């Protein structure tokens, strides 16, 4: 949207800036590209270059400003469903769901609870200094999808090509200077063997851990706070031990039932009640769709939560309910059989020959699930919030269709719809195009102006990052490239949305079509003419000569 507008602004500025001079020359079909202009012609100095470049700059800025109102009339819908892969809901017969952050959403109080409980475990069970209790959870510090260098104790944002976004590397609560990052990593690229493993973990020599779970936000913040305490007090410590202790403490908040008991004791405080969850399930049931639930959460916890958001009869809506599934092992381990859970939560020893509606089952594995239900292939659509644990194996190994629940999407789209963001992004793209277009002018005056534009571009990139998160920016983009998070989302999710309620906006036979994203080598004018707004037009070599 902003990118296409920026391209139009540059085109308009190019036409206006050519008045009284020879305009840009477009090559005829089959002609040699204009980037073959002779070096001596490119570097020819001219006393008029300053006024020429600044006139192009001012004209581009004027046209960009005029385009903003038209862009704002075509805003993105935060409640839309976005497609990575063509998929028709008419082909879907069975719908599956994760529980946490898919069927149920939690209030801001939950992450504070997890942070405080894990911090206290560090103090009481791992003998960490009691002074770390002075650190409180900051919901605005971290974003999902960040990487953590376990050996260097650094939290950072990495793009789809394994490049670190400079300015987003944090040691403790303080940003690490770009020069130091480049020295540590011999640049800003992280080699494949150092990246996190398939499930985002740091194992088998991988030094990076990727935090993909929404529950990991308090973990990242706690890691950073304890690192900050040690650094501020000049305490020598082993980063690997700190990472493991924090990971174990966060795990124990779940495994020891601390989080579950707290939520069950005050369910209205922690669970965001939403009628739309029941509305989605009821709509699917009315259209004859089968539904199942596979979650890692325990039986009583899920039962109380579902009664709160859906009603006492929630099990009548599901054909199969599986708890404590231990995903992603559930999708890969063929050895674990299912166990039935009775109304009192007691595990029964009966051999399971059929997964019955109205019953709750524990553990098991997907291979047994497929055998008992016969639900296979692309007629199954499964929704979850964890791209690795919920979706990756299903799409790669089993051919299910997958839907990612990304709650951050709604807030980011709302920001992208603001006039300030549109103004900033449209001008940033236009300015980038000017730099690309004018870089052929090699005389000192031109180079001085280009350096000013580069400085402005850098400042605007920082401004753009601050729209979303002051430390790390958007979860979907670095300065220009998609994030590593988005790369995995694009690979493992056929569709993605802010919440399941988005399904209410679509008919059960709706077909999702991904936008055709032009490749860098495809004809620029074709995309702009069709108003896809998906990329910035790469301009031809500047060939204007100053008379």
Short mmCIF file of C-alpha atoms in Angstrom, two decimals:
data_model
loop_
_atom_site.label_atom_id
_atom_site.label_comp_id
_atom_site.label_asym_id
_atom_site.label_seq_id
_atom_site.Cartn_x
_atom_site.Cartn_y
_atom_site.Cartn_z
CA UNK A 1 0.00 0.00 0.00
CA UNK A 2 2.59 2.58 1.08
CA UNK A 3 5.17 0.99 -1.22
CA UNK A 4 3.06 1.43 -4.34
CA UNK A 5 2.27 5.00 -3.34
CA UNK A 6 5.97 5.66 -2.89
CA UNK A 7 6.61 4.32 -6.36
CA UNK A 8 3.97 6.61 -7.85
CA UNK A 9 5.46 9.55 -5.96
CA UNK A 10 8.87 8.83 -7.40
CA UNK A 11 7.47 8.50 -10.90
CA UNK A 12 5.68 11.80 -10.56
CA UNK A 13 8.72 13.47 -9.08
CA UNK A 14 10.84 12.07 -11.89
CA UNK A 15 8.57 13.56 -14.52
CA UNK A 16 8.38 16.91 -12.75
CA UNK A 17 12.10 17.02 -12.08
CA UNK A 18 12.91 16.51 -15.75
CA UNK A 19 11.45 19.86 -16.82
CA UNK A 20 14.02 21.91 -18.78
CA UNK A 21 16.34 18.90 -18.85
CA UNK A 22 16.52 15.66 -20.72
CA UNK A 23 14.18 13.19 -18.93
CA UNK A 24 14.81 9.55 -18.06
CA UNK A 25 15.31 7.40 -21.10
CA UNK A 26 13.44 4.08 -21.13
CA UNK A 27 15.19 1.31 -23.05
CA UNK A 28 13.48 -0.19 -26.05
CA UNK A 29 12.66 -3.87 -25.97
CA UNK A 30 15.86 -5.86 -26.28
CA UNK A 31 18.03 -2.79 -25.72
CA UNK A 32 20.96 -2.83 -23.35
CA UNK A 33 20.11 -1.75 -19.79
CA UNK A 34 20.68 1.88 -18.91
CA UNK A 35 23.03 0.95 -16.08
CA UNK A 36 25.76 0.81 -18.72
CA UNK A 37 26.15 4.60 -18.72
CA UNK A 38 29.84 5.44 -19.00
CA UNK A 39 31.58 6.10 -15.65
CA UNK A 40 32.92 9.44 -16.85
CA UNK A 41 29.36 10.51 -17.64
CA UNK A 42 28.14 9.39 -14.20
CA UNK A 43 30.86 11.27 -12.37
CA UNK A 44 30.71 14.51 -14.35
CA UNK A 45 30.39 17.32 -11.76
CA UNK A 46 27.96 20.14 -12.30
CA UNK A 47 27.32 23.38 -10.44
CA UNK A 48 23.57 22.72 -10.77
CA UNK A 49 23.58 19.30 -9.09
CA UNK A 50 22.65 20.59 -5.63
CA UNK A 51 19.59 22.44 -6.84
CA UNK A 52 18.66 19.57 -9.14
CA UNK A 53 18.78 16.88 -6.43
CA UNK A 54 16.97 19.00 -3.86
CA UNK A 55 14.27 19.88 -6.40
CA UNK A 56 13.71 16.16 -7.00
CA UNK A 57 13.61 15.60 -3.23
CA UNK A 58 11.05 18.38 -2.64
CA UNK A 59 8.85 17.27 -5.51
CA UNK A 60 8.86 13.66 -4.31
CA UNK A 61 7.94 14.83 -0.82
CA UNK A 62 5.11 16.98 -2.14
CA UNK A 63 3.63 14.16 -4.22
CA UNK A 64 4.01 11.71 -1.33
CA UNK A 65 2.08 14.03 0.97
CA UNK A 66 -0.73 14.34 -1.58
CA UNK A 67 -0.98 10.53 -1.85
CA UNK A 68 -1.54 9.91 1.87
CA UNK A 69 -5.31 10.64 1.90
CA UNK A 70 -5.91 8.14 -0.93
CA UNK A 71 -3.90 5.48 0.91
CA UNK A 72 -5.89 6.06 4.08
CA UNK A 73 -9.12 5.38 2.19
CA UNK A 74 -7.97 1.80 1.60
CA UNK A 75 -6.96 0.57 5.04
CA UNK A 76 -6.29 -2.99 6.14
CA UNK A 77 -8.94 -4.89 8.10
CA UNK A 78 -7.58 -6.10 11.48
CA UNK A 79 -10.24 -8.83 11.52
CA UNK A 80 -9.31 -10.27 8.13
CA UNK A 81 -7.79 -13.68 7.50
CA UNK A 82 -4.55 -13.65 5.51
CA UNK A 83 -3.46 -16.45 3.23
CA UNK A 84 -0.01 -17.89 2.52
CA UNK A 85 -1.42 -20.74 0.47
CA UNK A 86 -4.63 -21.12 -1.51
CA UNK A 87 -7.24 -22.95 0.53
CA UNK A 88 -10.99 -23.43 0.21
CA UNK A 89 -13.03 -23.94 3.36
CA UNK A 90 -15.41 -26.04 1.29
CA UNK A 91 -12.71 -28.75 1.31
CA UNK A 92 -12.43 -28.70 5.11
CA UNK A 93 -14.55 -31.27 6.92
CA UNK A 94 -12.75 -31.39 10.27
CA UNK A 95 -11.54 -28.49 12.41
CA UNK A 96 -8.96 -28.95 15.15
CA UNK A 97 -7.87 -26.50 17.85
CA UNK A 98 -5.20 -25.87 20.41
CA UNK A 99 -6.50 -24.44 23.70
CA UNK A 100 -4.22 -21.71 25.10
CA UNK A 101 -4.21 -18.54 22.99
CA UNK A 102 -6.38 -20.24 20.40
CA UNK A 103 -9.74 -21.05 21.95
CA UNK A 104 -8.99 -19.01 25.06
CA UNK A 105 -7.17 -15.70 25.49
CA UNK A 106 -5.63 -14.42 28.69
CA UNK A 107 -5.50 -11.00 30.29
CA UNK A 108 -2.32 -9.00 30.88
CA UNK A 109 -2.28 -10.26 34.47
CA UNK A 110 -1.18 -13.75 33.42
CA UNK A 111 2.28 -12.79 32.20
CA UNK A 112 2.87 -10.82 35.39
CA UNK A 113 1.88 -13.94 37.36
CA UNK A 114 4.29 -16.16 35.37
CA UNK A 115 7.15 -13.65 35.69
CA UNK A 116 6.70 -13.22 39.46
CA UNK A 117 6.32 -16.93 40.12
CA UNK A 118 9.40 -17.85 38.07
CA UNK A 119 11.42 -15.05 39.67
CA UNK A 120 10.51 -16.36 43.13
CA UNK A 121 11.51 -19.89 42.10
CA UNK A 122 14.91 -18.56 41.03
CA UNK A 123 15.36 -17.04 44.48
CA UNK A 124 13.91 -19.83 46.59
CA UNK A 125 15.04 -22.93 44.70
CA UNK A 126 18.03 -21.85 42.62
CA UNK A 127 19.59 -19.55 45.25
CA UNK A 128 19.59 -16.40 43.13
CA UNK A 129 20.02 -13.07 44.95
CA UNK A 130 16.83 -11.83 46.62
CA UNK A 131 17.56 -8.40 45.13
CA UNK A 132 16.23 -9.53 41.75
CA UNK A 133 12.77 -9.28 43.32
CA UNK A 134 12.95 -5.53 42.68
CA UNK A 135 12.44 -6.21 38.96
CA UNK A 136 8.84 -6.21 37.79
CA UNK A 137 7.40 -7.54 34.56
CA UNK A 138 7.42 -5.01 31.72
CA UNK A 139 4.83 -6.00 29.08
CA UNK A 140 6.37 -3.54 26.62
CA UNK A 141 9.91 -4.90 26.65
CA UNK A 142 10.01 -8.01 24.44
CA UNK A 143 8.13 -9.29 21.38
CA UNK A 144 7.52 -12.81 20.16
CA UNK A 145 9.94 -14.44 17.73
CA UNK A 146 13.19 -13.06 19.16
CA UNK A 147 16.40 -15.10 19.34
CA UNK A 148 18.56 -15.48 22.43
CA UNK A 149 22.28 -16.25 22.21
CA UNK A 150 22.65 -18.63 25.15
CA UNK A 151 26.43 -18.29 25.44
CA UNK A 152 26.62 -14.52 25.07
CA UNK A 153 23.38 -13.74 26.97
CA UNK A 154 22.08 -11.54 24.14
CA UNK A 155 18.46 -11.09 23.09
CA UNK A 156 18.01 -10.01 19.46
CA UNK A 157 15.84 -9.86 16.39
CA UNK A 158 16.93 -11.81 13.30
CA UNK A 159 15.54 -11.55 9.78
CA UNK A 160 14.57 -14.27 7.30
CA UNK A 161 18.13 -14.41 5.94
CA UNK A 162 19.76 -14.95 9.37
CA UNK A 163 20.92 -11.33 9.65
CA UNK A 164 20.74 -9.58 13.00
CA UNK A 165 18.83 -6.31 12.94
CA UNK A 166 21.35 -3.88 14.36
CA UNK A 167 19.95 -1.72 17.11
CA UNK A 168 17.83 -4.60 18.45
CA UNK A 169 20.52 -6.54 20.32
CA UNK A 170 20.09 -6.35 24.11
CA UNK A 171 22.40 -7.40 26.90
CA UNK A 172 20.24 -7.23 29.96
CA UNK A 173 18.01 -4.19 29.53
CA UNK A 174 20.56 -2.16 27.56
CA UNK A 175 21.09 -2.10 23.80
CA UNK A 176 24.47 -3.31 22.55
CA UNK A 177 26.30 -0.86 20.22
CA UNK A 178 26.31 -1.90 16.57
CA UNK A 179 30.11 -1.93 16.45
CA UNK A 180 30.28 -4.42 19.31
CA UNK A 181 27.70 -6.70 17.68
CA UNK A 182 29.59 -6.68 14.39
CA UNK A 183 32.85 -7.49 16.20
CA UNK A 184 31.27 -10.40 18.09
CA UNK A 185 29.65 -12.01 15.06
CA UNK A 186 32.20 -10.96 12.40
CA UNK A 187 29.40 -8.97 10.82
CA UNK A 188 25.69 -9.32 11.44
CA UNK A 189 25.03 -12.75 9.91
CA UNK A 190 24.34 -15.80 12.10
CA UNK A 191 25.53 -19.05 10.43
CA UNK A 192 23.02 -21.85 10.02
CA UNK A 193 24.82 -24.14 12.47
CA UNK A 194 24.43 -21.53 15.22
CA UNK A 195 20.73 -20.92 14.63
CA UNK A 196 18.05 -22.59 16.73
CA UNK A 197 16.98 -26.10 15.78
CA UNK A 198 13.76 -27.05 13.96
CA UNK A 199 11.58 -26.34 17.00
CA UNK A 200 13.39 -23.10 17.92
CA UNK A 201 15.44 -24.71 20.69
CA UNK A 202 19.15 -24.40 21.44
CA UNK A 203 20.32 -28.00 21.21
CA UNK A 204 22.95 -30.17 19.53
CA UNK A 205 25.43 -27.33 19.25
CA UNK A 206 22.92 -24.62 18.31
CA UNK A 207 23.71 -21.52 20.36
CA UNK A 208 20.49 -19.67 19.58
CA UNK A 209 17.06 -20.18 21.13
CA UNK A 210 14.02 -18.72 19.39
CA UNK A 211 11.10 -17.69 21.56
CA UNK A 212 7.96 -18.47 19.53
CA UNK A 213 5.39 -19.03 22.27
CA UNK A 214 3.26 -16.20 23.65
CA UNK A 215 4.00 -17.67 27.10
CA UNK A 216 7.70 -16.95 26.42
CA UNK A 217 7.31 -13.17 26.78
CA UNK A 218 7.78 -13.25 30.58
CA UNK A 219 10.70 -15.68 30.11
CA UNK A 220 12.56 -13.26 27.84
CA UNK A 221 11.90 -10.40 30.23
CA UNK A 222 13.07 -12.38 33.27
CA UNK A 223 16.26 -13.43 31.47
CA UNK A 224 16.99 -9.81 30.62
CA UNK A 225 16.25 -8.57 34.14
CA UNK A 226 18.55 -11.10 35.84
CA UNK A 227 21.27 -10.42 33.28
CA UNK A 228 20.86 -6.73 34.02
CA UNK A 229 21.23 -7.31 37.76
CA UNK A 230 24.46 -9.30 37.36
CA UNK A 231 25.93 -6.75 34.96
CA UNK A 232 25.03 -3.71 37.07
CA UNK A 233 26.55 -5.31 40.16
CA UNK A 234 29.67 -6.65 38.40
CA UNK A 235 28.82 -10.24 39.34
CA UNK A 236 30.63 -12.91 37.36
CA UNK A 237 28.20 -15.57 36.13
CA UNK A 238 27.85 -18.30 33.53
CA UNK A 239 25.22 -17.30 30.91
CA UNK A 240 24.44 -20.94 30.04
CA UNK A 241 23.53 -21.69 33.67
CA UNK A 242 21.34 -18.59 33.87
CA UNK A 243 19.48 -19.56 30.72
CA UNK A 244 18.84 -23.09 31.99
CA UNK A 245 17.73 -21.92 35.44
CA UNK A 246 15.28 -19.39 34.04
CA UNK A 247 13.97 -21.95 31.54
CA UNK A 248 13.47 -24.50 34.33
CA UNK A 249 11.74 -21.94 36.55
CA UNK A 250 9.33 -20.93 33.78
CA UNK A 251 8.67 -24.62 33.07
CA UNK A 252 7.98 -25.31 36.74
CA UNK A 253 5.38 -22.54 36.86
CA UNK A 254 3.43 -24.73 34.41
CA UNK A 255 4.44 -28.24 35.51
CA UNK A 256 4.00 -27.64 39.24
CA UNK A 257 0.55 -26.24 38.59
CA UNK A 258 1.28 -22.74 39.91
CA UNK A 259 -0.24 -21.06 36.86
CA UNK A 260 -3.15 -23.47 36.55
CA UNK A 261 -4.19 -23.12 40.19
CA UNK A 262 -4.00 -19.34 40.08
CA UNK A 263 -6.19 -19.13 36.96
CA UNK A 264 -8.74 -21.61 38.28
CA UNK A 265 -8.95 -19.68 41.57
CA UNK A 266 -9.70 -16.36 39.81
CA UNK A 267 -10.82 -17.24 36.33
CA UNK A 268 -12.46 -13.89 35.62
CA UNK A 269 -9.19 -12.07 36.32
CA UNK A 270 -7.06 -14.14 33.98
CA UNK A 271 -9.32 -15.32 31.16
CA UNK A 272 -10.73 -12.85 28.67
CA UNK A 273 -14.35 -13.89 28.27
CA UNK A 274 -15.37 -13.94 24.62
CA UNK A 275 -18.78 -14.95 23.30
CA UNK A 276 -17.23 -15.22 19.85
CA UNK A 277 -15.38 -18.45 20.71
CA UNK A 278 -18.69 -20.20 21.21
CA UNK A 279 -20.11 -18.44 18.16
CA UNK A 280 -17.30 -19.83 15.99
CA UNK A 281 -17.75 -23.37 17.31
CA UNK A 282 -21.53 -23.18 16.98
CA UNK A 283 -21.28 -21.94 13.38
CA UNK A 284 -19.02 -24.84 12.44
CA UNK A 285 -21.30 -27.34 14.19
CA UNK A 286 -24.35 -25.91 12.40
CA UNK A 287 -22.63 -26.57 9.09
CA UNK A 288 -21.94 -30.19 9.99
CA UNK A 289 -18.23 -29.84 10.65
CA UNK A 290 -16.46 -32.24 13.00
CA UNK A 291 -14.25 -30.67 15.67
CA UNK A 292 -11.50 -31.81 18.00
CA UNK A 293 -9.22 -30.31 20.65
CA UNK A 294 -5.57 -31.24 21.20
CA UNK A 295 -3.84 -29.33 24.01
CA UNK A 296 -0.89 -29.68 26.34
CA UNK A 297 -2.90 -28.27 29.25
CA UNK A 298 -4.41 -30.54 31.96
CA UNK A 299 -7.98 -31.80 32.01
CA UNK A 300 -9.49 -29.88 34.94
CA UNK A 301 -7.88 -26.62 33.80
CA UNK A 302 -9.28 -26.94 30.28
CA UNK A 303 -12.69 -28.00 31.57
CA UNK A 304 -13.07 -24.95 33.83
CA UNK A 305 -11.83 -22.58 31.16
CA UNK A 306 -14.13 -23.96 28.47
CA UNK A 307 -17.13 -23.88 30.80
CA UNK A 308 -16.37 -20.21 31.40
CA UNK A 309 -15.99 -19.14 27.77
CA UNK A 310 -18.28 -21.64 25.99
CA UNK A 311 -20.64 -23.13 28.58
CA UNK A 312 -21.21 -26.29 30.58
CA UNK A 313 -22.09 -28.20 27.43
CA UNK A 314 -18.78 -27.40 25.69
CA UNK A 315 -17.87 -31.06 25.20
CA UNK A 316 -20.98 -31.60 23.10
CA UNK A 317 -19.38 -29.43 20.43
CA UNK A 318 -16.24 -31.58 20.12
CA UNK A 319 -15.97 -35.05 18.63
CA UNK A 320 -12.57 -35.69 20.32
CA UNK A 321 -10.83 -33.97 23.26
CA UNK A 322 -7.19 -34.72 24.06
CA UNK A 323 -5.34 -33.11 26.99
CA UNK A 324 -1.71 -33.19 28.14
CA UNK A 325 -0.78 -34.24 24.61
CA UNK A 326 2.84 -33.10 24.99
CA UNK A 327 3.05 -31.47 21.56
CA UNK A 328 5.18 -31.56 19.46
CA UNK A 329 6.04 -35.12 20.64
CA UNK A 330 2.39 -36.02 20.10
CA UNK A 331 2.91 -35.60 16.35
CA UNK A 332 6.05 -37.75 16.18
CA UNK A 333 6.14 -40.38 18.94
CA UNK A 334 4.24 -43.52 17.90
CA UNK A 335 4.70 -45.34 21.20
CA UNK A 336 2.37 -43.59 23.64
CA UNK A 337 -1.20 -44.97 23.79
CA UNK A 338 -4.23 -42.90 24.75
CA UNK A 339 -5.68 -43.04 28.28
CA UNK A 340 -9.25 -42.13 29.15
CA UNK A 341 -9.83 -39.55 31.91
CA UNK A 342 -13.01 -40.00 33.95
CA UNK A 343 -15.19 -37.23 35.41
CA UNK A 344 -13.05 -37.06 38.57
CA UNK A 345 -9.84 -36.67 36.59
CA UNK A 346 -8.70 -40.24 37.27
CA UNK A 347 -6.75 -42.05 34.54
CA UNK A 348 -8.31 -45.35 33.48
CA UNK A 349 -6.37 -48.40 32.28
CA UNK A 350 -8.82 -49.49 29.57
CA UNK A 351 -7.45 -50.11 26.10
CA UNK A 352 -8.78 -47.45 23.73
CA UNK A 353 -10.45 -48.87 20.60
CA UNK A 354 -12.38 -45.74 19.69
CA UNK A 355 -12.19 -42.03 20.54
CA UNK A 356 -15.69 -41.24 21.75
CA UNK A 357 -17.51 -37.93 21.76
CA UNK A 358 -18.01 -36.45 25.21
CA UNK A 359 -14.94 -38.22 26.66
CA UNK A 360 -11.56 -36.75 27.53
CA UNK A 361 -8.34 -38.54 26.62
CA UNK A 362 -4.78 -37.95 27.75
CA UNK A 363 -1.44 -38.30 25.93
CA UNK A 364 -1.58 -40.63 22.91
CA UNK A 365 -0.02 -39.86 19.54
CA UNK A 366 -1.13 -38.60 16.16
CA UNK A 367 -0.57 -41.92 14.38
CA UNK A 368 -3.00 -43.67 16.73
CA UNK A 369 -5.34 -40.68 16.42
CA UNK A 370 -5.41 -41.04 12.63
CA UNK A 371 -5.97 -44.78 12.91
CA UNK A 372 -8.90 -44.39 15.30
CA UNK A 373 -10.59 -41.46 13.53
CA UNK A 374 -9.59 -41.86 9.88
CA UNK A 375 -9.20 -38.07 9.67
CA UNK A 376 -6.39 -37.59 7.20
CA UNK A 377 -4.94 -35.11 4.77
CA UNK A 378 -6.12 -31.77 3.49
CA UNK A 379 -9.70 -32.13 4.73
CA UNK A 380 -8.39 -31.33 8.25
CA UNK A 381 -7.64 -27.74 9.34
CA UNK A 382 -5.85 -27.28 12.67
CA UNK A 383 -5.46 -23.95 14.49
CA UNK A 384 -2.74 -23.07 17.00
CA UNK A 385 -0.64 -20.16 18.18
CA UNK A 386 2.75 -21.92 18.33
CA UNK A 387 4.15 -22.14 14.82
CA UNK A 388 6.55 -24.98 15.67
CA UNK A 389 4.77 -27.08 18.30
CA UNK A 390 1.29 -26.73 16.83
CA UNK A 391 1.71 -26.41 13.08
CA UNK A 392 5.09 -27.42 11.63
CA UNK A 393 4.82 -31.22 11.81
CA UNK A 394 1.19 -31.23 10.69
CA UNK A 395 1.88 -29.41 7.44
CA UNK A 396 5.25 -31.01 6.67
CA UNK A 397 4.60 -34.62 7.63
CA UNK A 398 0.86 -35.18 7.63
CA UNK A 399 -0.58 -32.89 4.96
CA UNK A 400 -3.09 -31.16 7.23
CA UNK A 401 -4.04 -27.58 6.50
CA UNK A 402 -2.95 -25.17 9.22
CA UNK A 403 -4.12 -21.86 10.65
CA UNK A 404 -1.95 -19.69 12.89
CA UNK A 405 -3.47 -17.52 15.59
CA UNK A 406 -1.34 -14.37 15.89
CA UNK A 407 -2.93 -11.99 18.45
CA UNK A 408 -0.27 -9.33 17.75
CA UNK A 409 -1.58 -9.02 14.20
CA UNK A 410 -4.61 -6.96 15.20
CA UNK A 411 -2.64 -4.31 17.09
CA UNK A 412 0.03 -4.07 14.38
CA UNK A 413 -2.55 -3.57 11.63
CA UNK A 414 -4.25 -0.84 13.67
CA UNK A 415 -0.89 0.93 13.91
CA UNK A 416 -0.34 0.50 10.17
CA UNK A 417 -3.69 2.16 9.54
CA UNK A 418 -2.74 5.38 11.37
CA UNK A 419 -2.01 8.50 9.37
CA UNK A 420 1.37 8.96 11.07
CA UNK A 421 2.54 5.48 10.11
CA UNK A 422 1.31 5.81 6.52
CA UNK A 423 3.03 9.18 6.15
CA UNK A 424 6.28 7.83 7.55
CA UNK A 425 6.33 4.59 5.56
CA UNK A 426 5.33 6.20 2.27
CA UNK A 427 8.05 8.81 2.56
CA UNK A 428 10.59 6.23 3.75
CA UNK A 429 9.95 4.11 0.66
CA UNK A 430 10.08 7.15 -1.59
CA UNK A 431 13.32 8.34 -0.05
CA UNK A 432 14.82 4.88 -0.48
CA UNK A 433 13.84 4.99 -4.14
CA UNK A 434 15.46 8.43 -4.53
CA UNK A 435 18.70 7.09 -3.05
CA UNK A 436 18.67 4.14 -5.39
CA UNK A 437 17.80 6.33 -8.35
CA UNK A 438 20.32 9.10 -7.71
CA UNK A 439 23.33 7.14 -6.51
CA UNK A 440 24.89 7.27 -9.99
CA UNK A 441 25.82 10.90 -9.42
CA UNK A 442 29.35 10.56 -8.05
CA UNK A 443 30.46 14.20 -7.80
CA UNK A 444 31.24 15.49 -4.26
CA UNK A 445 28.19 17.76 -4.06
CA UNK A 446 25.83 14.95 -4.97
CA UNK A 447 27.48 12.52 -2.57
CA UNK A 448 27.15 15.02 0.27
CA UNK A 449 23.41 15.33 -0.39
CA UNK A 450 23.03 11.55 -0.65
CA UNK A 451 24.70 11.18 2.76
CA UNK A 452 22.12 13.58 4.22
CA UNK A 453 19.35 11.47 2.74
CA UNK A 454 20.90 8.29 4.15
CA UNK A 455 20.99 9.87 7.60
CA UNK A 456 17.33 10.86 7.31
CA UNK A 457 16.47 7.33 6.14
CA UNK A 458 18.20 5.81 9.16
CA UNK A 459 16.29 8.11 11.52
CA UNK A 460 13.01 7.21 9.85
CA UNK A 461 13.74 3.50 10.17
CA UNK A 462 14.18 3.97 13.92
CA UNK A 463 10.94 5.94 14.01
CA UNK A 464 9.18 3.11 12.19
CA UNK A 465 10.48 0.56 14.70
CA UNK A 466 9.17 2.66 17.58
CA UNK A 467 5.64 2.56 16.19
CA UNK A 468 5.43 -1.09 17.30
CA UNK A 469 7.96 -1.70 20.07
CA UNK A 470 10.67 0.71 21.22
CA UNK A 471 13.26 -2.07 21.55
CA UNK A 472 12.51 -4.54 18.76
CA UNK A 473 9.85 -3.10 16.43
CA UNK A 474 7.37 -5.28 14.54
CA UNK A 475 7.28 -9.06 14.94
CA UNK A 476 6.86 -9.36 11.17
CA UNK A 477 9.59 -7.09 9.75
CA UNK A 478 13.10 -5.87 10.33
CA UNK A 479 13.98 -2.63 8.54
CA UNK A 480 13.26 -4.07 5.09
CA UNK A 481 13.20 -7.85 5.26
CA UNK A 482 10.68 -10.22 6.81
CA UNK A 483 11.66 -11.47 10.25
CA UNK A 484 12.69 -15.06 10.88
CA UNK A 485 9.36 -15.37 12.70
CA UNK A 486 7.44 -14.40 9.56
CA UNK A 487 9.55 -16.75 7.45
CA UNK A 488 8.46 -19.68 9.61
CA UNK A 489 4.88 -18.44 9.74
CA UNK A 490 4.78 -18.29 5.94
CA UNK A 491 6.16 -21.81 5.67
CA UNK A 492 4.04 -23.61 8.25
CA UNK A 493 0.67 -21.79 8.18
CA UNK A 494 -1.72 -21.85 5.22
CA UNK A 495 -3.69 -18.98 6.75
CA UNK A 496 -3.19 -16.70 9.74
CA UNK A 497 -5.36 -14.31 11.71
CA UNK A 498 -5.56 -12.39 14.99
CA UNK A 499 -8.15 -14.70 16.56
CA UNK A 500 -10.63 -17.43 15.72
CA UNK A 501 -13.39 -14.81 15.73
CA UNK A 502 -12.13 -13.73 12.29
CA UNK A 503 -13.76 -16.91 10.91
CA UNK A 504 -17.15 -15.35 11.59
CA UNK A 505 -16.53 -12.91 8.74
CA UNK A 506 -16.33 -15.69 6.14
CA UNK A 507 -18.77 -18.19 4.69
CA UNK A 508 -17.96 -21.92 5.21
CA UNK A 509 -17.22 -22.34 1.48
CA UNK A 510 -14.95 -19.29 1.20
CA UNK A 511 -11.68 -19.69 -0.72
CA UNK A 512 -8.59 -17.88 0.51
CA UNK A 513 -6.28 -16.71 -2.25
CA UNK A 514 -2.77 -15.52 -1.42
CA UNK A 515 -1.76 -12.26 -3.01
CA UNK A 516 0.58 -12.76 -5.91
CA UNK A 517 3.76 -11.16 -4.67
CA UNK A 518 5.86 -10.06 -7.65
CA UNK A 519 9.40 -11.35 -7.69
CA UNK A 520 12.19 -8.83 -7.81
CA UNK A 521 12.88 -9.57 -11.49
CA UNK A 522 9.26 -9.39 -12.63
CA UNK A 523 8.00 -6.42 -14.66
CA UNK A 524 7.67 -3.42 -12.26
CA UNK A 525 4.94 -1.58 -14.13
CA UNK A 526 2.71 -4.67 -14.15
CA UNK A 527 2.42 -4.67 -10.35
CA UNK A 528 1.89 -0.94 -10.05
CA UNK A 529 -0.79 -0.91 -12.74
CA UNK A 530 -2.73 -3.62 -10.95
CA UNK A 531 -2.42 -1.68 -7.68
CA UNK A 532 -1.20 -4.65 -5.68
CA UNK A 533 0.94 -2.38 -3.57
CA UNK A 534 3.30 -5.16 -2.64
CA UNK A 535 6.71 -3.82 -3.51
CA UNK A 536 8.74 -0.75 -4.36
CA UNK A 537 9.56 -0.25 -8.03
CA UNK A 538 13.29 -0.49 -8.71
CA UNK A 539 14.03 2.47 -10.92
CA UNK A 540 16.19 2.50 -14.00
CA UNK A 541 19.59 4.11 -14.06
CA UNK A 542 19.48 7.89 -13.71
CA UNK A 543 20.54 9.26 -17.10
CA UNK A 544 19.53 12.89 -16.78
CA UNK A 545 22.33 15.25 -17.71
CA UNK A 546 22.43 18.76 -16.38
CA UNK A 547 22.76 21.33 -19.14
#
